[in-house]
GROMACS .gro file of N, CA, C and O in nm:
model
  472
    1UNK      N    1   0.859  -0.570   1.285
    1UNK     CA    2   0.750  -0.615   1.371
    1UNK      C    3   0.708  -0.756   1.332
    1UNK      O    4   0.731  -0.799   1.220
    2UNK      N    5   0.648  -0.825   1.426
    2UNK     CA    6   0.604  -0.961   1.401
    2UNK      C    7   0.480  -0.961   1.311
    2UNK      O    8   0.387  -0.885   1.333
    3UNK      N    9   0.483  -1.048   1.213
    3UNK     CA   10   0.369  -1.062   1.124
    3UNK      C   11   0.337  -1.209   1.107
    3UNK      O   12   0.428  -1.289   1.081
    4UNK      N   13   0.212  -1.244   1.123
    4UNK     CA   14   0.167  -1.381   1.106
    4UNK      C   15   0.076  -1.386   0.985
    4UNK      O   16  -0.025  -1.316   0.979
    5UNK      N   17   0.114  -1.470   0.890
    5UNK     CA   18   0.038  -1.479   0.765
    5UNK      C   19  -0.021  -1.618   0.752
    5UNK      O   20   0.052  -1.717   0.747
    6UNK      N   21  -0.152  -1.624   0.749
    6UNK     CA   22  -0.223  -1.752   0.743
    6UNK      C   23  -0.260  -1.788   0.600
    6UNK      O   24  -0.281  -1.701   0.515
    7UNK      N   25  -0.274  -1.917   0.579
    7UNK     CA   26  -0.324  -1.967   0.451
    7UNK      C   27  -0.400  -2.096   0.478
    7UNK      O   28  -0.384  -2.160   0.582
    8UNK      N   29  -0.479  -2.134   0.381
    8UNK     CA   30  -0.562  -2.252   0.396
    8UNK      C   31  -0.701  -2.212   0.439
    8UNK      O   32  -0.740  -2.097   0.429
    9UNK      N   33  -0.774  -2.302   0.493
    9UNK     CA   34  -0.912  -2.275   0.529
    9UNK      C   35  -1.003  -2.293   0.410
    9UNK      O   36  -0.962  -2.334   0.303
   10UNK      N   37  -1.129  -2.262   0.432
   10UNK     CA   38  -1.227  -2.278   0.327
   10UNK      C   39  -1.342  -2.364   0.372
   10UNK      O   40  -1.370  -2.375   0.492
   11UNK      N   41  -1.409  -2.427   0.276
   11UNK     CA   42  -1.526  -2.509   0.304
   11UNK      C   43  -1.496  -2.656   0.277
   11UNK      O   44  -1.425  -2.688   0.183
   12UNK      N   45  -1.552  -2.740   0.359
   12UNK     CA   46  -1.532  -2.884   0.345
   12UNK      C   47  -1.655  -2.955   0.399
   12UNK      O   48  -1.726  -2.903   0.486
   13UNK      N   49  -1.679  -3.074   0.348
   13UNK     CA   50  -1.790  -3.153   0.399
   13UNK      C   51  -1.752  -3.224   0.527
   13UNK      O   52  -1.634  -3.252   0.552
   14UNK      N   53  -1.852  -3.251   0.608
   14UNK     CA   54  -1.828  -3.322   0.733
   14UNK      C   55  -1.757  -3.454   0.705
   14UNK      O   56  -1.790  -3.525   0.610
   15UNK      N   57  -1.659  -3.481   0.789
   15UNK     CA   58  -1.579  -3.600   0.771
   15UNK      C   59  -1.453  -3.577   0.690
   15UNK      O   60  -1.364  -3.663   0.685
   16UNK      N   61  -1.445  -3.462   0.630
   16UNK     CA   62  -1.331  -3.430   0.546
   16UNK      C   63  -1.214  -3.373   0.623
   16UNK      O   64  -1.214  -3.368   0.746
   17UNK      N   65  -1.112  -3.332   0.547
   17UNK     CA   66  -0.989  -3.281   0.606
   17UNK      C   67  -0.955  -3.146   0.546
   17UNK      O   68  -0.996  -3.113   0.435
   18UNK      N   69  -0.876  -3.072   0.621
   18UNK     CA   70  -0.833  -2.941   0.578
   18UNK      C   71  -0.704  -2.908   0.650
   18UNK      O   72  -0.682  -2.955   0.764
   19UNK      N   73  -0.620  -2.828   0.587
   19UNK     CA   74  -0.496  -2.788   0.652
   19UNK      C   75  -0.483  -2.637   0.651
   19UNK      O   76  -0.508  -2.569   0.551
   20UNK      N   77  -0.441  -2.584   0.765
   20UNK     CA   78  -0.411  -2.443   0.779
   20UNK      C   79  -0.261  -2.426   0.798
   20UNK      O   80  -0.196  -2.512   0.857
   21UNK      N   81  -0.210  -2.315   0.748
   21UNK     CA   82  -0.069  -2.283   0.768
   21UNK      C   83  -0.056  -2.140   0.817
   21UNK      O   84  -0.139  -2.055   0.784
   22UNK      N   85   0.049  -2.117   0.893
   22UNK     CA   86   0.075  -1.983   0.943
   22UNK      C   87   0.227  -1.960   0.939
   22UNK      O   88   0.302  -2.033   1.004
   23UNK      N   89   0.268  -1.861   0.863
   23UNK     CA   90   0.409  -1.826   0.854
   23UNK      C   91   0.437  -1.704   0.937
   23UNK      O   92   0.368  -1.602   0.923
   24UNK      N   93   0.535  -1.717   1.024
   24UNK     CA   94   0.571  -1.607   1.114
   24UNK      C   95   0.691  -1.531   1.057
   24UNK      O   96   0.793  -1.592   1.025
   25UNK      N   97   0.678  -1.400   1.049
   25UNK     CA   98   0.786  -1.313   1.004
   25UNK      C   99   0.838  -1.233   1.123
   25UNK      O  100   0.759  -1.181   1.203
   26UNK      N  101   0.970  -1.228   1.133
   26UNK     CA  102   1.034  -1.152   1.243
   26UNK      C  103   0.996  -1.206   1.380
   26UNK      O  104   0.978  -1.129   1.476
   27UNK      N  105   0.982  -1.337   1.387
   27UNK     CA  106   0.945  -1.400   1.514
   27UNK      C  107   1.031  -1.523   1.537
   27UNK      O  108   1.052  -1.603   1.447
   28UNK      N  109   1.079  -1.535   1.659
   28UNK     CA  110   1.157  -1.651   1.698
   28UNK      C  111   1.074  -1.737   1.791
   28UNK      O  112   1.054  -1.701   1.908
   29UNK      N  113   1.027  -1.848   1.741
   29UNK     CA  114   0.939  -1.934   1.821
   29UNK      C  115   1.012  -1.991   1.943
   29UNK      O  116   0.949  -2.033   2.041
   30UNK      N  117   1.142  -1.991   1.941
   30UNK     CA  118   1.216  -2.045   2.056
   30UNK      C  119   1.193  -1.962   2.181
   30UNK      O  120   1.222  -2.008   2.292
   31UNK      N  121   1.143  -1.841   2.167
   31UNK     CA  122   1.115  -1.758   2.284
   31UNK      C  123   0.986  -1.800   2.354
   31UNK      O  124   0.974  -1.783   2.476
   32UNK      N  125   0.893  -1.855   2.279
   32UNK     CA  126   0.764  -1.893   2.339
   32UNK      C  127   0.701  -2.009   2.263
   32UNK      O  128   0.753  -2.120   2.267
   33UNK      N  129   0.593  -1.982   2.194
   33UNK     CA  130   0.520  -2.086   2.122
   33UNK      C  131   0.429  -2.021   2.019
   33UNK      O  132   0.412  -1.899   2.017
   34UNK      N  133   0.375  -2.105   1.932
   34UNK     CA  134   0.273  -2.061   1.839
   34UNK      C  135   0.150  -2.148   1.857
   34UNK      O  136   0.160  -2.262   1.906
   35UNK      N  137   0.037  -2.095   1.819
   35UNK     CA  138  -0.085  -2.172   1.837
   35UNK      C  139  -0.196  -2.129   1.744
   35UNK      O  140  -0.183  -2.031   1.671
   36UNK      N  141  -0.303  -2.205   1.750
   36UNK     CA  142  -0.424  -2.176   1.673
   36UNK      C  143  -0.541  -2.158   1.769
   36UNK      O  144  -0.568  -2.245   1.853
   37UNK      N  145  -0.607  -2.046   1.754
   37UNK     CA  146  -0.731  -2.021   1.824
   37UNK      C  147  -0.844  -2.033   1.723
   37UNK      O  148  -0.826  -2.019   1.603
   38UNK      N  149  -0.963  -2.055   1.775
   38UNK     CA  150  -1.081  -2.049   1.688
   38UNK      C  151  -1.197  -1.988   1.766
   38UNK      O  152  -1.202  -1.995   1.889
   39UNK      N  153  -1.285  -1.926   1.691
   39UNK     CA  154  -1.404  -1.868   1.752
   39UNK      C  155  -1.522  -1.887   1.658
   39UNK      O  156  -1.517  -1.844   1.543
   40UNK      N  157  -1.622  -1.954   1.709
   40UNK     CA  158  -1.746  -1.974   1.635
   40UNK      C  159  -1.846  -1.868   1.678
   40UNK      O  160  -1.836  -1.814   1.789
   41UNK      N  161  -1.942  -1.838   1.594
   41UNK     CA  162  -2.043  -1.737   1.630
   41UNK      C  163  -2.113  -1.771   1.761
   41UNK      O  164  -2.158  -1.885   1.781
   42UNK      N  165  -2.116  -1.676   1.850
   42UNK     CA  166  -2.184  -1.697   1.977
   42UNK      C  167  -2.106  -1.775   2.079
   42UNK      O  168  -2.157  -1.804   2.188
   43UNK      N  169  -1.984  -1.812   2.047
   43UNK     CA  170  -1.902  -1.891   2.139
   43UNK      C  171  -1.775  -1.814   2.175
   43UNK      O  172  -1.733  -1.724   2.104
   44UNK      N  173  -1.716  -1.854   2.286
   44UNK     CA  174  -1.591  -1.792   2.328
   44UNK      C  175  -1.475  -1.843   2.241
   44UNK      O  176  -1.480  -1.952   2.187
   45UNK      N  177  -1.373  -1.761   2.235
   45UNK     CA  178  -1.254  -1.801   2.163
   45UNK      C  179  -1.187  -1.917   2.236
   45UNK      O  180  -1.177  -1.917   2.360
   46UNK      N  181  -1.138  -2.012   2.161
   46UNK     CA  182  -1.083  -2.135   2.218
   46UNK      C  183  -0.945  -2.162   2.161
   46UNK      O  184  -0.924  -2.151   2.040
   47UNK      N  185  -0.851  -2.195   2.248
   47UNK     CA  186  -0.718  -2.237   2.202
   47UNK      C  187  -0.730  -2.381   2.154
   47UNK      O  188  -0.757  -2.471   2.232
   48UNK      N  189  -0.709  -2.401   2.028
   48UNK     CA  190  -0.726  -2.533   1.967
   48UNK      C  191  -0.600  -2.618   1.984
   48UNK      O  192  -0.608  -2.735   2.022
   49UNK      N  193  -0.487  -2.559   1.954
   49UNK     CA  194  -0.361  -2.633   1.960
   49UNK      C  195  -0.245  -2.535   1.968
   49UNK      O  196  -0.256  -2.421   1.923
   50UNK      N  197  -0.136  -2.582   2.023
   50UNK     CA  198  -0.016  -2.500   2.030
   50UNK      C  199   0.107  -2.588   2.012
   50UNK      O  200   0.101  -2.710   2.034
   51UNK      N  201   0.216  -2.524   1.975
   51UNK     CA  202   0.340  -2.598   1.955
   51UNK      C  203   0.457  -2.510   1.994
   51UNK      O  204   0.457  -2.389   1.973
   52UNK      N  205   0.558  -2.574   2.055
   52UNK     CA  206   0.681  -2.505   2.090
   52UNK      C  207   0.792  -2.548   1.995
   52UNK      O  208   0.777  -2.644   1.921
   53UNK      N  209   0.903  -2.478   2.002
   53UNK     CA  210   1.014  -2.508   1.913
   53UNK      C  211   1.067  -2.650   1.933
   53UNK      O  212   1.118  -2.712   1.839
   54UNK      N  213   1.055  -2.701   2.057
   54UNK     CA  214   1.106  -2.837   2.082
   54UNK      C  215   1.007  -2.944   2.041
   54UNK      O  216   1.030  -3.063   2.064
   55UNK      N  217   0.895  -2.901   1.982
   55UNK     CA  218   0.796  -2.996   1.933
   55UNK      C  219   0.685  -3.028   2.031
   55UNK      O  220   0.593  -3.103   1.998
   56UNK      N  221   0.694  -2.974   2.150
   56UNK     CA  222   0.588  -2.996   2.249
   56UNK      C  223   0.457  -2.939   2.198
   56UNK      O  224   0.453  -2.825   2.153
   57UNK      N  225   0.353  -3.016   2.207
   57UNK     CA  226   0.222  -2.972   2.158
   57UNK      C  227   0.115  -2.984   2.266
   57UNK      O  228   0.127  -3.063   2.360
   58UNK      N  229   0.013  -2.904   2.250
   58UNK     CA  230  -0.106  -2.914   2.335
   58UNK      C  231  -0.228  -2.910   2.244
   58UNK      O  232  -0.223  -2.850   2.135
   59UNK      N  233  -0.334  -2.973   2.289
   59UNK     CA  234  -0.459  -2.975   2.212
   59UNK      C  235  -0.578  -2.955   2.304
   59UNK      O  236  -0.579  -3.002   2.418
   60UNK      N  237  -0.679  -2.890   2.251
   60UNK     CA  238  -0.806  -2.885   2.322
   60UNK      C  239  -0.868  -3.024   2.318
   60UNK      O  240  -0.853  -3.096   2.218
   61UNK      N  241  -0.938  -3.062   2.422
   61UNK     CA  242  -0.999  -3.196   2.424
   61UNK      C  243  -1.089  -3.221   2.304
   61UNK      O  244  -1.099  -3.335   2.256
   62UNK      N  245  -1.151  -3.117   2.255
   62UNK     CA  246  -1.248  -3.134   2.146
   62UNK      C  247  -1.182  -3.171   2.013
   62UNK      O  248  -1.249  -3.219   1.922
   63UNK      N  249  -1.051  -3.150   2.002
   63UNK     CA  250  -0.984  -3.178   1.875
   63UNK      C  251  -0.876  -3.284   1.886
   63UNK      O  252  -0.822  -3.329   1.785
   64UNK      N  253  -0.845  -3.324   2.008
   64UNK     CA  254  -0.737  -3.421   2.026
   64UNK      C  255  -0.769  -3.549   1.952
   64UNK      O  256  -0.880  -3.602   1.959
   65UNK      N  257  -0.669  -3.596   1.878
   65UNK     CA  258  -0.689  -3.718   1.799
   65UNK      C  259  -0.737  -3.690   1.658
   65UNK      O  260  -0.732  -3.778   1.572
   66UNK      N  261  -0.784  -3.570   1.632
   66UNK     CA  262  -0.831  -3.533   1.499
   66UNK      C  263  -0.743  -3.427   1.435
   66UNK      O  264  -0.730  -3.423   1.312
   67UNK      N  265  -0.688  -3.340   1.515
   67UNK     CA  266  -0.604  -3.231   1.465
   67UNK      C  267  -0.459  -3.258   1.502
   67UNK      O  268  -0.430  -3.313   1.608
   68UNK      N  269  -0.371  -3.215   1.413
   68UNK     CA  270  -0.227  -3.227   1.440
   68UNK      C  271  -0.160  -3.094   1.408
   68UNK      O  272  -0.172  -3.043   1.297
   69UNK      N  273  -0.089  -3.041   1.506
   69UNK     CA  274  -0.015  -2.916   1.487
   69UNK      C  275   0.133  -2.949   1.475
   69UNK      O  276   0.184  -3.038   1.544
   70UNK      N  277   0.200  -2.878   1.386
   70UNK     CA  278   0.342  -2.906   1.364
   70UNK      C  279   0.412  -2.782   1.312
   70UNK      O  280   0.349  -2.685   1.270
   71UNK      N  281   0.544  -2.787   1.318
   71UNK     CA  282   0.629  -2.682   1.263
   71UNK      C  283   0.710  -2.738   1.148
   71UNK      O  284   0.747  -2.856   1.150
   72UNK      N  285   0.740  -2.653   1.051
   72UNK     CA  286   0.828  -2.700   0.945
   72UNK      C  287   0.973  -2.693   0.993
   72UNK      O  288   1.001  -2.650   1.105
   73UNK      N  289   1.064  -2.739   0.909
   73UNK     CA  290   1.204  -2.749   0.952
   73UNK      C  291   1.265  -2.613   0.983
   73UNK      O  292   1.359  -2.604   1.063
   74UNK      N  293   1.216  -2.509   0.921
   74UNK     CA  294   1.271  -2.376   0.948
   74UNK      C  295   1.213  -2.317   1.077
   74UNK      O  296   1.261  -2.215   1.125
   75UNK      N  297   1.110  -2.381   1.130
   75UNK     CA  298   1.042  -2.336   1.251
   75UNK      C  299   0.985  -2.195   1.235
   75UNK      O  300   0.974  -2.119   1.331
   76UNK      N  301   0.947  -2.164   1.114
   76UNK     CA  302   0.882  -2.036   1.090
   76UNK      C  303   0.739  -2.053   1.042
   76UNK      O  304   0.662  -1.958   1.040
   77UNK      N  305   0.704  -2.174   1.003
   77UNK     CA  306   0.568  -2.201   0.956
   77UNK      C  307   0.505  -2.311   1.038
   77UNK      O  308   0.563  -2.418   1.056
   78UNK      N  309   0.389  -2.281   1.088
   78UNK     CA  310   0.312  -2.377   1.169
   78UNK      C  311   0.197  -2.430   1.084
   78UNK      O  312   0.133  -2.353   1.010
   79UNK      N  313   0.173  -2.558   1.095
   79UNK     CA  314   0.065  -2.621   1.021
   79UNK      C  315  -0.037  -2.679   1.118
   79UNK      O  316  -0.002  -2.724   1.228
   80UNK      N  317  -0.161  -2.679   1.077
   80UNK     CA  318  -0.266  -2.745   1.153
   80UNK      C  319  -0.341  -2.836   1.057
   80UNK      O  320  -0.415  -2.790   0.971
   81UNK      N  321  -0.317  -2.964   1.071
   81UNK     CA  322  -0.384  -3.063   0.988
   81UNK      C  323  -0.510  -3.105   1.062
   81UNK      O  324  -0.502  -3.156   1.174
   82UNK      N  325  -0.625  -3.084   0.999
   82UNK     CA  326  -0.753  -3.112   1.062
   82UNK      C  327  -0.822  -3.225   0.986
   82UNK      O  328  -0.833  -3.218   0.863
   83UNK      N  329  -0.865  -3.326   1.057
   83UNK     CA  330  -0.934  -3.438   0.992
   83UNK      C  331  -1.061  -3.471   1.069
   83UNK      O  332  -1.082  -3.423   1.180
   84UNK      N  333  -1.142  -3.556   1.010
   84UNK     CA  334  -1.271  -3.594   1.070
   84UNK      C  335  -1.348  -3.470   1.115
   84UNK      O  336  -1.401  -3.465   1.226
   85UNK      N  337  -1.351  -3.373   1.028
   85UNK     CA  338  -1.415  -3.246   1.063
   85UNK      C  339  -1.565  -3.262   1.076
   85UNK      O  340  -1.629  -3.340   1.004
   86UNK      N  341  -1.620  -3.187   1.170
   86UNK     CA  342  -1.764  -3.184   1.190
   86UNK      C  343  -1.811  -3.040   1.187
   86UNK      O  344  -1.730  -2.946   1.189
   87UNK      N  345  -1.941  -3.023   1.185
   87UNK     CA  346  -1.996  -2.887   1.182
   87UNK      C  347  -1.955  -2.808   1.306
   87UNK      O  348  -1.950  -2.685   1.303
   88UNK      N  349  -1.925  -2.878   1.414
   88UNK     CA  350  -1.881  -2.812   1.536
   88UNK      C  351  -1.745  -2.745   1.520
   88UNK      O  352  -1.706  -2.663   1.603
   89UNK      N  353  -1.672  -2.781   1.416
   89UNK     CA  354  -1.541  -2.722   1.392
   89UNK      C  355  -1.550  -2.593   1.310
   89UNK      O  356  -1.449  -2.526   1.288
   90UNK      N  357  -1.668  -2.559   1.265
   90UNK     CA  358  -1.686  -2.436   1.189
   90UNK      C  359  -1.655  -2.315   1.276
   90UNK      O  360  -1.711  -2.300   1.385
   91UNK      N  361  -1.563  -2.233   1.231
   91UNK     CA  362  -1.519  -2.118   1.309
   91UNK      C  363  -1.418  -2.037   1.228
   91UNK      O  364  -1.372  -2.081   1.123
   92UNK      N  365  -1.386  -1.921   1.281
   92UNK     CA  366  -1.272  -1.846   1.230
   92UNK      C  367  -1.149  -1.892   1.309
   92UNK      O  368  -1.148  -1.886   1.432
   93UNK      N  369  -1.051  -1.939   1.238
   93UNK     CA  370  -0.927  -1.987   1.299
   93UNK      C  371  -0.820  -1.880   1.286
   93UNK      O  372  -0.796  -1.828   1.176
   94UNK      N  373  -0.756  -1.851   1.397
   94UNK     CA  374  -0.656  -1.744   1.400
   94UNK      C  375  -0.524  -1.796   1.455
   94UNK      O  376  -0.522  -1.861   1.560
   95UNK      N  377  -0.420  -1.764   1.384
   95UNK     CA  378  -0.285  -1.800   1.428
   95UNK      C  379  -0.239  -1.702   1.535
   95UNK      O  380  -0.269  -1.582   1.526
   96UNK      N  381  -0.168  -1.753   1.633
   96UNK     CA  382  -0.118  -1.667   1.740
   96UNK      C  383   0.026  -1.705   1.774
   96UNK      O  384   0.066  -1.821   1.758
   97UNK      N  385   0.099  -1.608   1.821
   97UNK     CA  386   0.237  -1.632   1.866
   97UNK      C  387   0.257  -1.567   2.001
   97UNK      O  388   0.200  -1.460   2.029
   98UNK      N  389   0.338  -1.632   2.083
   98UNK     CA  390   0.357  -1.584   2.217
   98UNK      C  391   0.471  -1.486   2.230
   98UNK      O  392   0.568  -1.489   2.156
   99UNK      N  393   0.457  -1.397   2.326
   99UNK     CA  394   0.560  -1.299   2.361
   99UNK      C  395   0.605  -1.328   2.502
   99UNK      O  396   0.523  -1.346   2.593
  100UNK      N  397   0.736  -1.335   2.520
  100UNK     CA  398   0.788  -1.371   2.651
  100UNK      C  399   0.797  -1.248   2.739
  100UNK      O  400   0.872  -1.155   2.715
  101UNK      N  401   0.715  -1.250   2.843
  101UNK     CA  402   0.725  -1.149   2.949
  101UNK      C  403   0.776  -1.227   3.070
  101UNK      O  404   0.876  -1.294   3.060
  102UNK      N  405   0.710  -1.222   3.180
  102UNK     CA  406   0.746  -1.313   3.288
  102UNK      C  407   0.707  -1.455   3.249
  102UNK      O  408   0.774  -1.552   3.284
  103UNK      N  409   0.598  -1.465   3.178
  103UNK     CA  410   0.555  -1.589   3.116
  103UNK      C  411   0.522  -1.557   2.972
  103UNK      O  412   0.525  -1.441   2.932
  104UNK      N  413   0.495  -1.657   2.895
  104UNK     CA  414   0.457  -1.634   2.757
  104UNK      C  415   0.310  -1.594   2.752
  104UNK      O  416   0.224  -1.661   2.809
  105UNK      N  417   0.281  -1.489   2.680
  105UNK     CA  418   0.143  -1.446   2.658
  105UNK      C  419   0.119  -1.438   2.508
  105UNK      O  420   0.209  -1.401   2.432
  106UNK      N  421  -0.001  -1.472   2.468
  106UNK     CA  422  -0.036  -1.465   2.326
  106UNK      C  423  -0.051  -1.318   2.289
  106UNK      O  424  -0.147  -1.253   2.330
  107UNK      N  425   0.046  -1.268   2.214
  107UNK     CA  426   0.050  -1.125   2.190
  107UNK      C  427   0.049  -1.087   2.043
  107UNK      O  428   0.034  -0.970   2.009
  108UNK      N  429   0.071  -1.186   1.957
  108UNK     CA  430   0.074  -1.159   1.814
  108UNK      C  431  -0.035  -1.244   1.748
  108UNK      O  432  -0.052  -1.361   1.781
  109UNK      N  433  -0.104  -1.182   1.652
  109UNK     CA  434  -0.220  -1.247   1.593
  109UNK      C  435  -0.221  -1.235   1.441
  109UNK      O  436  -0.182  -1.132   1.387
  110UNK      N  437  -0.270  -1.339   1.377
  110UNK     CA  438  -0.292  -1.334   1.234
  110UNK      C  439  -0.427  -1.269   1.206
  110UNK      O  440  -0.497  -1.224   1.298
  111UNK      N  441  -0.462  -1.269   1.080
  111UNK     CA  442  -0.586  -1.202   1.041
  111UNK      C  443  -0.708  -1.293   1.054
  111UNK      O  444  -0.821  -1.245   1.053
  112UNK      N  445  -0.686  -1.421   1.070
  112UNK     CA  446  -0.798  -1.514   1.082
  112UNK      C  447  -0.839  -1.570   0.948
  112UNK      O  448  -0.834  -1.501   0.846
  113UNK      N  449  -0.879  -1.696   0.949
  113UNK     CA  450  -0.927  -1.760   0.826
  113UNK      C  451  -1.049  -1.844   0.859
  113UNK      O  452  -1.054  -1.912   0.961
  114UNK      N  453  -1.148  -1.839   0.771
  114UNK     CA  454  -1.274  -1.908   0.796
  114UNK      C  455  -1.264  -2.054   0.757
  114UNK      O  456  -1.214  -2.088   0.649
  115UNK      N  457  -1.312  -2.139   0.846
  115UNK     CA  458  -1.328  -2.281   0.816
  115UNK      C  459  -1.476  -2.313   0.832
  115UNK      O  460  -1.534  -2.289   0.939
  116UNK      N  461  -1.536  -2.365   0.727
  116UNK     CA  462  -1.677  -2.397   0.729
  116UNK      C  463  -1.695  -2.544   0.696
  116UNK      O  464  -1.650  -2.590   0.590
  117UNK      N  465  -1.759  -2.616   0.786
  117UNK     CA  466  -1.785  -2.758   0.766
  117UNK      C  467  -1.935  -2.778   0.752
  117UNK      O  468  -2.012  -2.733   0.839
  118UNK      N  469  -1.977  -2.841   0.645
  118UNK     CA  470  -2.121  -2.858   0.623
  118UNK      C  471  -2.158  -3.004   0.597
  118UNK      O  472  -2.067  -3.087   0.580
   0.00000   0.00000   0.00000
């Protein structure tokens, strides 16, 4: 079965940087894509960034220019480099992977990791 294992996260001061990683087990990203969602208390879950095997990326407007999503050479680990962090970025960040049906749907999820910016 597909397993997504996250690492990174933690606390950082505003203006600082942080990196998240997500390693996918038993998953072939070439079938769909991987991404990062986040959810802050009282807010809806938001797709922050996504990446496909060919390197195509998408970003939420709120993070574009500050966050960078990438894959390692094995295409099994996704990284999210976050910079110029603000308190608005405080949330639980969750790794997701897509499952190909008629279209790709986010069907696999990590356990989530807390990012706190103060």
